[in-house]
CSV table of C-alpha atoms in Angstrom, one decimal:
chain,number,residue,atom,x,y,z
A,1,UNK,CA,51.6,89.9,136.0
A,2,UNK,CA,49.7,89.1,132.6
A,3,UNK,CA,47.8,91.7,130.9
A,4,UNK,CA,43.8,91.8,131.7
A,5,UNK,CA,41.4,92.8,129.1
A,6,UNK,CA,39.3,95.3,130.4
A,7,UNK,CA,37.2,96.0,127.7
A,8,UNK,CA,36.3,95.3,124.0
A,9,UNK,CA,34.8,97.8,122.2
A,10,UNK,CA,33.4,96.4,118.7
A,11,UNK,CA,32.2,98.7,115.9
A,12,UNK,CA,28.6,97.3,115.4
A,13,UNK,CA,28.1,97.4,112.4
A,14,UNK,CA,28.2,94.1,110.0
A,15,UNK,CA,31.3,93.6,108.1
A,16,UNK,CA,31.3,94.6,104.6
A,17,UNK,CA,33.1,91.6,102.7
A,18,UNK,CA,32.3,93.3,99.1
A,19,UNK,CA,34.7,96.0,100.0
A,20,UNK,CA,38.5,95.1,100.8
A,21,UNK,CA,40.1,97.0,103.7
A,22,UNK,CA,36.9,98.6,105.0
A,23,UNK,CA,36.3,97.2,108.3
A,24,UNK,CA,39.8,97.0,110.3
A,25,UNK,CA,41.3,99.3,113.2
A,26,UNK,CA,44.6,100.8,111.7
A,27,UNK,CA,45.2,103.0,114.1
A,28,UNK,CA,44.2,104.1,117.5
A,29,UNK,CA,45.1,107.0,119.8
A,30,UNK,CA,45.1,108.7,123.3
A,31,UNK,CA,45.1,112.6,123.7
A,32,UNK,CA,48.1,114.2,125.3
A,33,UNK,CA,46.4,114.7,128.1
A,34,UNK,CA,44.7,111.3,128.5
A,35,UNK,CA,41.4,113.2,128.3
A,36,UNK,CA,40.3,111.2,124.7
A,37,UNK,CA,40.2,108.1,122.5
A,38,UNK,CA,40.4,107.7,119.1
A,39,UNK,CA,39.4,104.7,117.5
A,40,UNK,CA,39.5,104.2,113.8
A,41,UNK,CA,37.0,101.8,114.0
A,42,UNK,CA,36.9,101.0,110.4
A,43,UNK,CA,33.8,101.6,107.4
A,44,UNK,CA,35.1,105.0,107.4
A,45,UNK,CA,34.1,105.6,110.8
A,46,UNK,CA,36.5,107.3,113.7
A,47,UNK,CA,34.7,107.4,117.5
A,48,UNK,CA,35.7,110.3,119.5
A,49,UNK,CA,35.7,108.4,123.3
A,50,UNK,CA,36.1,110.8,126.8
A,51,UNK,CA,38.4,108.7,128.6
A,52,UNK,CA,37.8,107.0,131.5
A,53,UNK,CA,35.1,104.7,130.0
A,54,UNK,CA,32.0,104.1,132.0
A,55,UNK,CA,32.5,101.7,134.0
A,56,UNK,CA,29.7,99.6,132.6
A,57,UNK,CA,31.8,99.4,129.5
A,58,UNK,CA,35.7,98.8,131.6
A,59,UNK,CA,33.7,95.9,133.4
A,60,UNK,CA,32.4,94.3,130.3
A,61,UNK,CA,34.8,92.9,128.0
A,62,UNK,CA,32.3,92.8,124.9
A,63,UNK,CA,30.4,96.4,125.0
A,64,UNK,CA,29.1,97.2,121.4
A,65,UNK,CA,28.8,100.7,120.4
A,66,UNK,CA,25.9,100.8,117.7
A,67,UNK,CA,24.7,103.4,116.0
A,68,UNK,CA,21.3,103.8,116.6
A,69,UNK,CA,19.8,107.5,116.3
A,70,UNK,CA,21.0,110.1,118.9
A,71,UNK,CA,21.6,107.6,121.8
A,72,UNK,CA,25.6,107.1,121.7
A,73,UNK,CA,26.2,110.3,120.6
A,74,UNK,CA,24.7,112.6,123.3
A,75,UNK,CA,25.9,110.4,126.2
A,76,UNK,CA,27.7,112.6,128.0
A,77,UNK,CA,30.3,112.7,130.7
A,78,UNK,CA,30.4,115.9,132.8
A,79,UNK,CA,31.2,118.0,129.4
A,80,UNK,CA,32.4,115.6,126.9
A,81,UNK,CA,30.2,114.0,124.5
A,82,UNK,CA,31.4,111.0,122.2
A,83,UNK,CA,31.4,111.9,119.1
A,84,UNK,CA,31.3,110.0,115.4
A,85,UNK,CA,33.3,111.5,112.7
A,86,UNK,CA,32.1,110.4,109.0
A,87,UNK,CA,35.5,110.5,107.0
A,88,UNK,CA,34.1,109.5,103.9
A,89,UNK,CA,37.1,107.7,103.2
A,90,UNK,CA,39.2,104.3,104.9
A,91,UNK,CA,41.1,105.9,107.7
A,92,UNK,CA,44.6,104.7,108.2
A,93,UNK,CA,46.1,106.9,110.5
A,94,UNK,CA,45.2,109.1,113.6
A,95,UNK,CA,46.8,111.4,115.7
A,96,UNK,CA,46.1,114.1,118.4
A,97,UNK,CA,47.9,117.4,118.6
A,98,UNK,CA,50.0,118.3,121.9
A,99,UNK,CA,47.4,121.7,121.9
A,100,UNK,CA,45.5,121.9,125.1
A,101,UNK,CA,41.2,121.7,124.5
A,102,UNK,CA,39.8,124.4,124.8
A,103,UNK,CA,37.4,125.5,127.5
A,104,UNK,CA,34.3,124.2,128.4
A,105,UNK,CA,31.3,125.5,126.0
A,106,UNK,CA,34.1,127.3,124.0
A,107,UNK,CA,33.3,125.9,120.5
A,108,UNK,CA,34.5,129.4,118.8
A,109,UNK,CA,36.0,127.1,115.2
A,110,UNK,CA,39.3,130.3,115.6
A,111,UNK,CA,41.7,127.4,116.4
A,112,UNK,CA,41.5,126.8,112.5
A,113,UNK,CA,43.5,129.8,112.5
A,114,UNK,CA,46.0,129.0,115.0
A,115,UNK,CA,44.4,129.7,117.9
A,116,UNK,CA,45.2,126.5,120.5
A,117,UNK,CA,42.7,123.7,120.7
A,118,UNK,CA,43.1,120.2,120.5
A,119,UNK,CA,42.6,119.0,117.1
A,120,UNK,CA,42.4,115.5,115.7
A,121,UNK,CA,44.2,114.4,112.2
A,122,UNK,CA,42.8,111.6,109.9
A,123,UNK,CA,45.0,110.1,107.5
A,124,UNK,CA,42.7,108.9,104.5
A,125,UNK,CA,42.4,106.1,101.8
A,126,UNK,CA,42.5,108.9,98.9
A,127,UNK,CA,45.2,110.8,100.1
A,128,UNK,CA,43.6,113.6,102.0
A,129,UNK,CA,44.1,114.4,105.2
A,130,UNK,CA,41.3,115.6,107.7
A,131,UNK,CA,41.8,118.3,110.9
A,132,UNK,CA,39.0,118.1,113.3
A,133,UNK,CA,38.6,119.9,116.2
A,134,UNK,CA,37.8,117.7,119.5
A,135,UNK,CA,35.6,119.1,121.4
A,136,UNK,CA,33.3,119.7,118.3
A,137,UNK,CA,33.9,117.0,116.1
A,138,UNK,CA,33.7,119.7,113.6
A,139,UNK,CA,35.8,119.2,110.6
A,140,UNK,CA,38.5,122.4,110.2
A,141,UNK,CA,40.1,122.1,107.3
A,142,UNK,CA,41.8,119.5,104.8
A,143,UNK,CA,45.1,119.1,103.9
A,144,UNK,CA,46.0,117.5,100.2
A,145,UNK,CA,49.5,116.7,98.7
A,146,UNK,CA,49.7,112.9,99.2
A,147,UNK,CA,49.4,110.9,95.5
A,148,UNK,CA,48.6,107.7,97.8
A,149,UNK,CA,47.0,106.2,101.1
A,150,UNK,CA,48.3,108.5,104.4
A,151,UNK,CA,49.2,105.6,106.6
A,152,UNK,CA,50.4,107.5,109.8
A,153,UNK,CA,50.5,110.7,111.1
A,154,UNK,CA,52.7,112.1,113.5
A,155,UNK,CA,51.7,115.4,115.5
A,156,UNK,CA,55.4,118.0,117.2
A,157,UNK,CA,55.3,117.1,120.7
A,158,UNK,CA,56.5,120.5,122.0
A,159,UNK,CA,53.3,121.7,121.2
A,160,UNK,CA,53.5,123.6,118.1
A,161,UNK,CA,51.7,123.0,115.3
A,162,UNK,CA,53.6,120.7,112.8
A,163,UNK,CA,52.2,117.7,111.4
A,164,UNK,CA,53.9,115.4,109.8
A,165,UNK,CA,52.8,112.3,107.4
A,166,UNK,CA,53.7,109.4,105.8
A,167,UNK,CA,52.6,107.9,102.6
A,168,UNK,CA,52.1,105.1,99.9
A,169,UNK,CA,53.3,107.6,97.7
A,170,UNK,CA,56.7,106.9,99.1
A,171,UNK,CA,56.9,110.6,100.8
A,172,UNK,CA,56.9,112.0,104.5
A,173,UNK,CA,55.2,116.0,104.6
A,174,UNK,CA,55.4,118.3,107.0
A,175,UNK,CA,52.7,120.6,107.6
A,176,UNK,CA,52.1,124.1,109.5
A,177,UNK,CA,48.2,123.8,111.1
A,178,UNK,CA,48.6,127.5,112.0
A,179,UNK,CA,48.5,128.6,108.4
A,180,UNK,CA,45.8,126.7,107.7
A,181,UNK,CA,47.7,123.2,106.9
A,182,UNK,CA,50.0,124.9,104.1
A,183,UNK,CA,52.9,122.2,103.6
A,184,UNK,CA,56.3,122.9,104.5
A,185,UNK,CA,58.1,120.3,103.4
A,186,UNK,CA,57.9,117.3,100.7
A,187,UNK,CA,60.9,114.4,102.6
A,188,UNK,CA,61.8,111.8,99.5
A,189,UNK,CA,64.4,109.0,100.0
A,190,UNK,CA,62.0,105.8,100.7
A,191,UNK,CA,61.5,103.3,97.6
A,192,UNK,CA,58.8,101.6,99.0
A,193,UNK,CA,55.3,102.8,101.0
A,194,UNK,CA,56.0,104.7,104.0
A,195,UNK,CA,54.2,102.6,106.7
A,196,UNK,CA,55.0,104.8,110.0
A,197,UNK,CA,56.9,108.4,111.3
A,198,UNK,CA,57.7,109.4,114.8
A,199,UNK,CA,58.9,112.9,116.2
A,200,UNK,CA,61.4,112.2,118.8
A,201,UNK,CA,60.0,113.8,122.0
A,202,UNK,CA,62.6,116.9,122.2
A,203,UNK,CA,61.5,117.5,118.1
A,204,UNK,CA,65.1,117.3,117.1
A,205,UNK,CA,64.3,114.1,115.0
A,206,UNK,CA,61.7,112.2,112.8
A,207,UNK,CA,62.0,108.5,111.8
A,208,UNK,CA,60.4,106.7,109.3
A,209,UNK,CA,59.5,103.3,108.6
A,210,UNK,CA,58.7,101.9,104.8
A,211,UNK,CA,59.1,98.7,103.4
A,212,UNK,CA,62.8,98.7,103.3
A,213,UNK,CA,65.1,96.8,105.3
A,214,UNK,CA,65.9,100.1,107.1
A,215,UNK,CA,64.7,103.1,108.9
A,216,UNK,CA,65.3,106.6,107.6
A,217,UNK,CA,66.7,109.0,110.3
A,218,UNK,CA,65.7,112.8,109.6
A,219,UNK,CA,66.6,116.0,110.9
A,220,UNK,CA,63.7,118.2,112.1
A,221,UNK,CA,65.3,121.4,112.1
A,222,UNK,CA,67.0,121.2,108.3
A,223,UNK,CA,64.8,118.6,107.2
A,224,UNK,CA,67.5,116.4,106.1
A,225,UNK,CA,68.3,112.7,106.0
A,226,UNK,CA,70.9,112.1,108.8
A,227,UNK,CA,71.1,108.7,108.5
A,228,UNK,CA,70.1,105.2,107.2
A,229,UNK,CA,69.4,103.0,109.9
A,230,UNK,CA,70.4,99.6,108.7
A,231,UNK,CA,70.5,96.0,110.4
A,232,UNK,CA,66.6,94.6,109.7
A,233,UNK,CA,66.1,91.5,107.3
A,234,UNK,CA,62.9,92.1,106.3
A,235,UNK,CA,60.5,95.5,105.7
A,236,UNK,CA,60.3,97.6,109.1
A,237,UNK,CA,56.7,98.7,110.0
A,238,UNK,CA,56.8,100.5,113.2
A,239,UNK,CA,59.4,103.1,114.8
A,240,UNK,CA,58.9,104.8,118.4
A,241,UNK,CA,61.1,106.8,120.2
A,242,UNK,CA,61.8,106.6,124.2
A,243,UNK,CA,59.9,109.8,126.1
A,244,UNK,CA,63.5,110.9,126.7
A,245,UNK,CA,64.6,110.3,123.2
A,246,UNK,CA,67.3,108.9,123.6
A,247,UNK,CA,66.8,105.4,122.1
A,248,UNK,CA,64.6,104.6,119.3
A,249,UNK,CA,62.5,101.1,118.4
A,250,UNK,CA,62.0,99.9,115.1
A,251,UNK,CA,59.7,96.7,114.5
A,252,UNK,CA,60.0,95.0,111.6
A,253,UNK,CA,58.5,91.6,109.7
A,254,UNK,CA,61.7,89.9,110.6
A,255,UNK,CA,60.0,89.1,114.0
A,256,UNK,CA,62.5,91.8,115.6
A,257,UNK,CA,62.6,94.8,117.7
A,258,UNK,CA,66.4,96.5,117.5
A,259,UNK,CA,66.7,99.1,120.0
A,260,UNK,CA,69.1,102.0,118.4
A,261,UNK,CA,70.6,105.1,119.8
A,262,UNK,CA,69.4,107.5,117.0
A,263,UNK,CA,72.4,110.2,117.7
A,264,UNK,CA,75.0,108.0,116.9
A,265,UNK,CA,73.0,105.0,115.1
A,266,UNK,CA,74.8,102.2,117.3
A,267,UNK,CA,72.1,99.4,117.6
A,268,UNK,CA,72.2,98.7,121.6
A,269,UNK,CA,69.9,95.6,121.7
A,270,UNK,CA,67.6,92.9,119.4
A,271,UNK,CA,64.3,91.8,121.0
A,272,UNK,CA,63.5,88.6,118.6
A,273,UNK,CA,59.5,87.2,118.7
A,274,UNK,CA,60.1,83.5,119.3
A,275,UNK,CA,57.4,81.9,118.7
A,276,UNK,CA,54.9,80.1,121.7
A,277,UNK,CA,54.3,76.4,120.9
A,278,UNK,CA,51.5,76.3,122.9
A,279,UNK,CA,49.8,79.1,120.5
A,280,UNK,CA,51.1,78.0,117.4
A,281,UNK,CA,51.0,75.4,115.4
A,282,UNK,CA,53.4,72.8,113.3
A,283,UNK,CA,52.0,74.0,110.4
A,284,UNK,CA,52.1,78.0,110.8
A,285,UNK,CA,53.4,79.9,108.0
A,286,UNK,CA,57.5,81.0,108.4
A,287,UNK,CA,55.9,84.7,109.0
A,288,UNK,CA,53.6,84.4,111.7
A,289,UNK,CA,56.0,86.1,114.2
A,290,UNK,CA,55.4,89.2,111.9
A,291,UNK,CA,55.6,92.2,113.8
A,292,UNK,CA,53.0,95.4,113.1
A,293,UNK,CA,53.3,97.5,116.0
A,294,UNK,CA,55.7,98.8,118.3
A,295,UNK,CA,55.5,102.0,121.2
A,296,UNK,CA,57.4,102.9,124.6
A,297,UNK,CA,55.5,103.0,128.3
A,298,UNK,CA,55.0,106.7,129.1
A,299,UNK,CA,58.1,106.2,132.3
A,300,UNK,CA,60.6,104.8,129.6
A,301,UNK,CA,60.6,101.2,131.0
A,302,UNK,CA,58.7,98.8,129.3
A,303,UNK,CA,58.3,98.1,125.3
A,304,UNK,CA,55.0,96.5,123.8
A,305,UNK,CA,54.7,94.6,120.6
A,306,UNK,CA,52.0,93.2,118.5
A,307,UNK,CA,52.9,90.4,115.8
A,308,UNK,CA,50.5,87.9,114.1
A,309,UNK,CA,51.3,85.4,116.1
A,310,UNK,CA,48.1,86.5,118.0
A,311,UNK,CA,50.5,88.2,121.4
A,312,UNK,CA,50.6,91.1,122.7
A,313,UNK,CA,53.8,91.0,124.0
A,314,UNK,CA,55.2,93.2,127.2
A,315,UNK,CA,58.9,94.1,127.6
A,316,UNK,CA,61.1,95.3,129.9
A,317,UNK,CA,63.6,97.5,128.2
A,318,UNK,CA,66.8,95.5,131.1
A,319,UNK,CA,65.4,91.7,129.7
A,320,UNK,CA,65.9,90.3,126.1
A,321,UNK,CA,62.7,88.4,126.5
A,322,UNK,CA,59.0,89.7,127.3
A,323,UNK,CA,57.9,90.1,131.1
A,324,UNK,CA,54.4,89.0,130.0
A,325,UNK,CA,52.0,88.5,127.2
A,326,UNK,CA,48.5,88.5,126.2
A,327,UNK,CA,46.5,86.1,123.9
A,328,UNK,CA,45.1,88.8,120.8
A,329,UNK,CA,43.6,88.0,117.7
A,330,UNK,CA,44.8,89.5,114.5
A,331,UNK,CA,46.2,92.5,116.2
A,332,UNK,CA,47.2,95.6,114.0
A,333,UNK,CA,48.3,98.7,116.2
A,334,UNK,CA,49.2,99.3,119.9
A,335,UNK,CA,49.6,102.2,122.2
A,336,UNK,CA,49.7,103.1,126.0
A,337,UNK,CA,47.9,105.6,127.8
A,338,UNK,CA,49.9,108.2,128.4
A,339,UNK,CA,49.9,108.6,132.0
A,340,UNK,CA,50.5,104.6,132.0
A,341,UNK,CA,48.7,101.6,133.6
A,342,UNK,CA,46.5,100.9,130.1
A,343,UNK,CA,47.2,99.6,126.5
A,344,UNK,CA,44.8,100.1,123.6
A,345,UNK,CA,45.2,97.9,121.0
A,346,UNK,CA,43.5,97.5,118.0
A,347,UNK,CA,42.1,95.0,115.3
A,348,UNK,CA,41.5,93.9,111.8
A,349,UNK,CA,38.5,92.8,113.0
A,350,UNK,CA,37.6,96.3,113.6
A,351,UNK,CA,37.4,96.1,117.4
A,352,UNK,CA,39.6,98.0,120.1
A,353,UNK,CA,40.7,96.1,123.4
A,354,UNK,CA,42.0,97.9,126.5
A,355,UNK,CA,44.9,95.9,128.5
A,356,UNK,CA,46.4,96.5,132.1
A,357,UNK,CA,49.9,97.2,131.8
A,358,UNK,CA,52.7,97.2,134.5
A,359,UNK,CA,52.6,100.0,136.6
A,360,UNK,CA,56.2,100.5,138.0
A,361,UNK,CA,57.3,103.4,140.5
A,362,UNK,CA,60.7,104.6,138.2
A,363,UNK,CA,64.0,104.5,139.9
A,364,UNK,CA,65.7,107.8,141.2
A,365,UNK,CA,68.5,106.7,138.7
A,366,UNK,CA,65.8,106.2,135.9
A,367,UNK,CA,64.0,109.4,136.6
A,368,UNK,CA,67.7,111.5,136.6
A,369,UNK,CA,68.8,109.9,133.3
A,370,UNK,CA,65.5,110.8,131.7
A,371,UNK,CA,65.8,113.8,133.0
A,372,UNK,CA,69.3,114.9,131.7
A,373,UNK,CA,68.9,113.0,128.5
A,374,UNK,CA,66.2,115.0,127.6
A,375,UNK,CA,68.1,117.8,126.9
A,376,UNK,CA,71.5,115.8,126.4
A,377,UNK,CA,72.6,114.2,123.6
A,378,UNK,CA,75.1,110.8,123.5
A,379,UNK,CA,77.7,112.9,122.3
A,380,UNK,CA,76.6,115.7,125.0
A,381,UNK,CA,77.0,113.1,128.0
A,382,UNK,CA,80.6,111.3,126.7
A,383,UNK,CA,82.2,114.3,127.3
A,384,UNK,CA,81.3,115.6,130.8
A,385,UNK,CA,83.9,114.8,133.3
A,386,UNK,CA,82.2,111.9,135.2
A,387,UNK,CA,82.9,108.0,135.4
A,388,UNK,CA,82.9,105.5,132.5
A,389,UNK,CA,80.3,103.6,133.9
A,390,UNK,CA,77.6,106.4,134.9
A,391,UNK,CA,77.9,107.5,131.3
A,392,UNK,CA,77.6,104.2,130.1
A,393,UNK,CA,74.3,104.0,132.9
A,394,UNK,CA,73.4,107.6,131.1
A,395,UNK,CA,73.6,106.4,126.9
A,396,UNK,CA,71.7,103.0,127.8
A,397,UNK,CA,74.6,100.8,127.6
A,398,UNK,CA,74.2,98.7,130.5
A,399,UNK,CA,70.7,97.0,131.0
């Protein structure tokens, strides 16, 4: 089943060719709860969405925002408004913290102090980074460090409040948002611009991506390097983790995906972008397989890409080749909803497209192997007393 574009969302403004890197979509992002939309829908500009979208908009595949006056902003849904955040600055990188919003008409700015609410970071052009809470679109605070461009941001999904971000200026930070963003940690071993980090769902690990031929494994407990990930030809770009983490993606502008087990770095699969001859032509450049984006399905089961060979690209994690793609247009980031069925992608173009993705009722044996390796390592499951091939079944050695 091929993905369907539900909607387009485009920004609505006109482009603005006298400034470079102004206009595109670098990142986009669903709350933890599935309750909001991010879109970083370029000229400095990040839209606050309530998910669901009307339906006018999921049944037309061109809606436009504009921003004319008061209109967009105080259309409501039950509670939630949309809101606009001015960021003064190119944003690069979003992400949502694993706090739960606060209550209805609760708009009491003490969640800058710790208190739980569910914030929003923007990683920015100059460096800065900027906390807003949700369900205000007030800004909280600002956190400074970075020397360079904060490309991606990376929230602890246990729920406490650790930020993490990565960096032109070659460094990953850690932050603590409950002392008012005061950083914890300065991670240097990249030579090149970090391009993407990822907690692994337990918070046991962070990956990062630069333009290296490898991914950097780190430690989120000593904040150490544990490994080098090493095996890509070209610069990797993108890095996800599994919801059970224990497998871990990295997309790179070789045109592959490898598939590793971050505990003992063993790569367990290579998902390579061969190109479609019907979409491309004789004459496309030897990089237009590209990759830019990578993430997991919510369950576990499926993988999906976005290259520049203008596909979104769906994969089953038991194939080597995708279960289905969709034609896209200069295609920068990706990510499901995270209670499945939806993919958000978004452009350099600015615009943000919602896909159908697979829905798939998990297997009993999927759902126990998620389950255990959640709180089991690789190591952990080789030595409990059970058959070869259930622990091979448990590591993700036979697909």
């Amino acid at each position: 089943e091929e993905p369907v574009l539900l909607a387009e969302l485009k920004p609505g403004r006109p482009q603005r060719y006298d400034w470079k890197s102004s206009c595109e979509t670098w990142s986009v992002a669903f709350s933890p709860d599935g309750a909001w939309f991010a879109w970083s829908q370029g000229h400095c500009v990040v839209k606050l969405i309530p998910w669901p979208l009307g339906e006018a908009e999921l049944g037309c595949k061109t809606s436009e925002r504009k921003s004319r006056g008061d209109k967009a902003e105080t259309r409501s849904r039950g509670a939630a408004k949309e809101k606009t955040l001015e960021c003064g600055q190119i944003v690069w990188g979003l992400a949502f913290s694993a706090w739960p919003a606060a209550e209805d008409g609760d708009t009491d700015p003490a969640c800058a102090v710790g208190l739980p609410c569910l914030v929003l970071a923007t990683g920015l052009n100059d460096g800065q980074i900027k906390i807003w809470e949700v369900q205000t679109g007030h800004l909280l605070f600002s956190l400074l460090g970075h020397q360079d461009v904060v490309r991606d941001l990376s929230f602890a999904p246990n729920g406490s409040p650790i930020l993490v971000s990565a960096s032109r200026d070659k460094t990953l930070r850690v932050w603590d948002l409950s002392r008012d963003g005061r950083q914890v940690q300065v991670l240097s071993g990249h030579v090149q611009w970090v391009y993407c980090c990822s907690i692994s769902p337990d918070c046991s690990m962070l990956c990062s991506a630069a333009g290296e031929k490898s991914a950097l494994l780190w430690s989120m407990r000593s904040y150490t390097l544990i490994r080098r990930l090493e095996g890509h030809q070209s610069s990797v770009v993108s890095c996800d983790f599994s919801p059970d983490s224990a497998l871990l993606v990295t997309a790179s502008y070789d045109a592959c995906v490898i598939m590793w087990d971050p505990y003992t770095g063993e790569q367990l699969r290579t998902l390579r972008h061969i190109p479609l001859h019907s979409i491309l032509d004789s004459s496309s450049e030897i990089h237009t397989s590209s990759l830019r984006s990578v993430c997991f399905s919510p369950e576990g089961l499926y993988l999906a890409t976005v290259a520049d060979d203008r596909l979104l690209r769906i994969w089953s994690l038991e194939l080597r080749s995708p279960v289905a793609f969709a034609p896209m247009t200069n295609g920068l980031c990706c990510m499901y909803f995270p209670h499945g069925g939806f993919i958000a992608t978004g452009t350099r173009d600015g615009h943000v497209q919602f896909w159908t993705a697979p829905r798939v009722l998990s297997s009993l044996k999927h759902l126990c192997r998620k389950a255990l390796r959640t709180f089991l390592t690789t190591y952990q499951v080789l030595a409990l007393p059970i058959p070869r091939k259930l622990k091979e079944f448990l590591t993700y050695r036979t697909f």
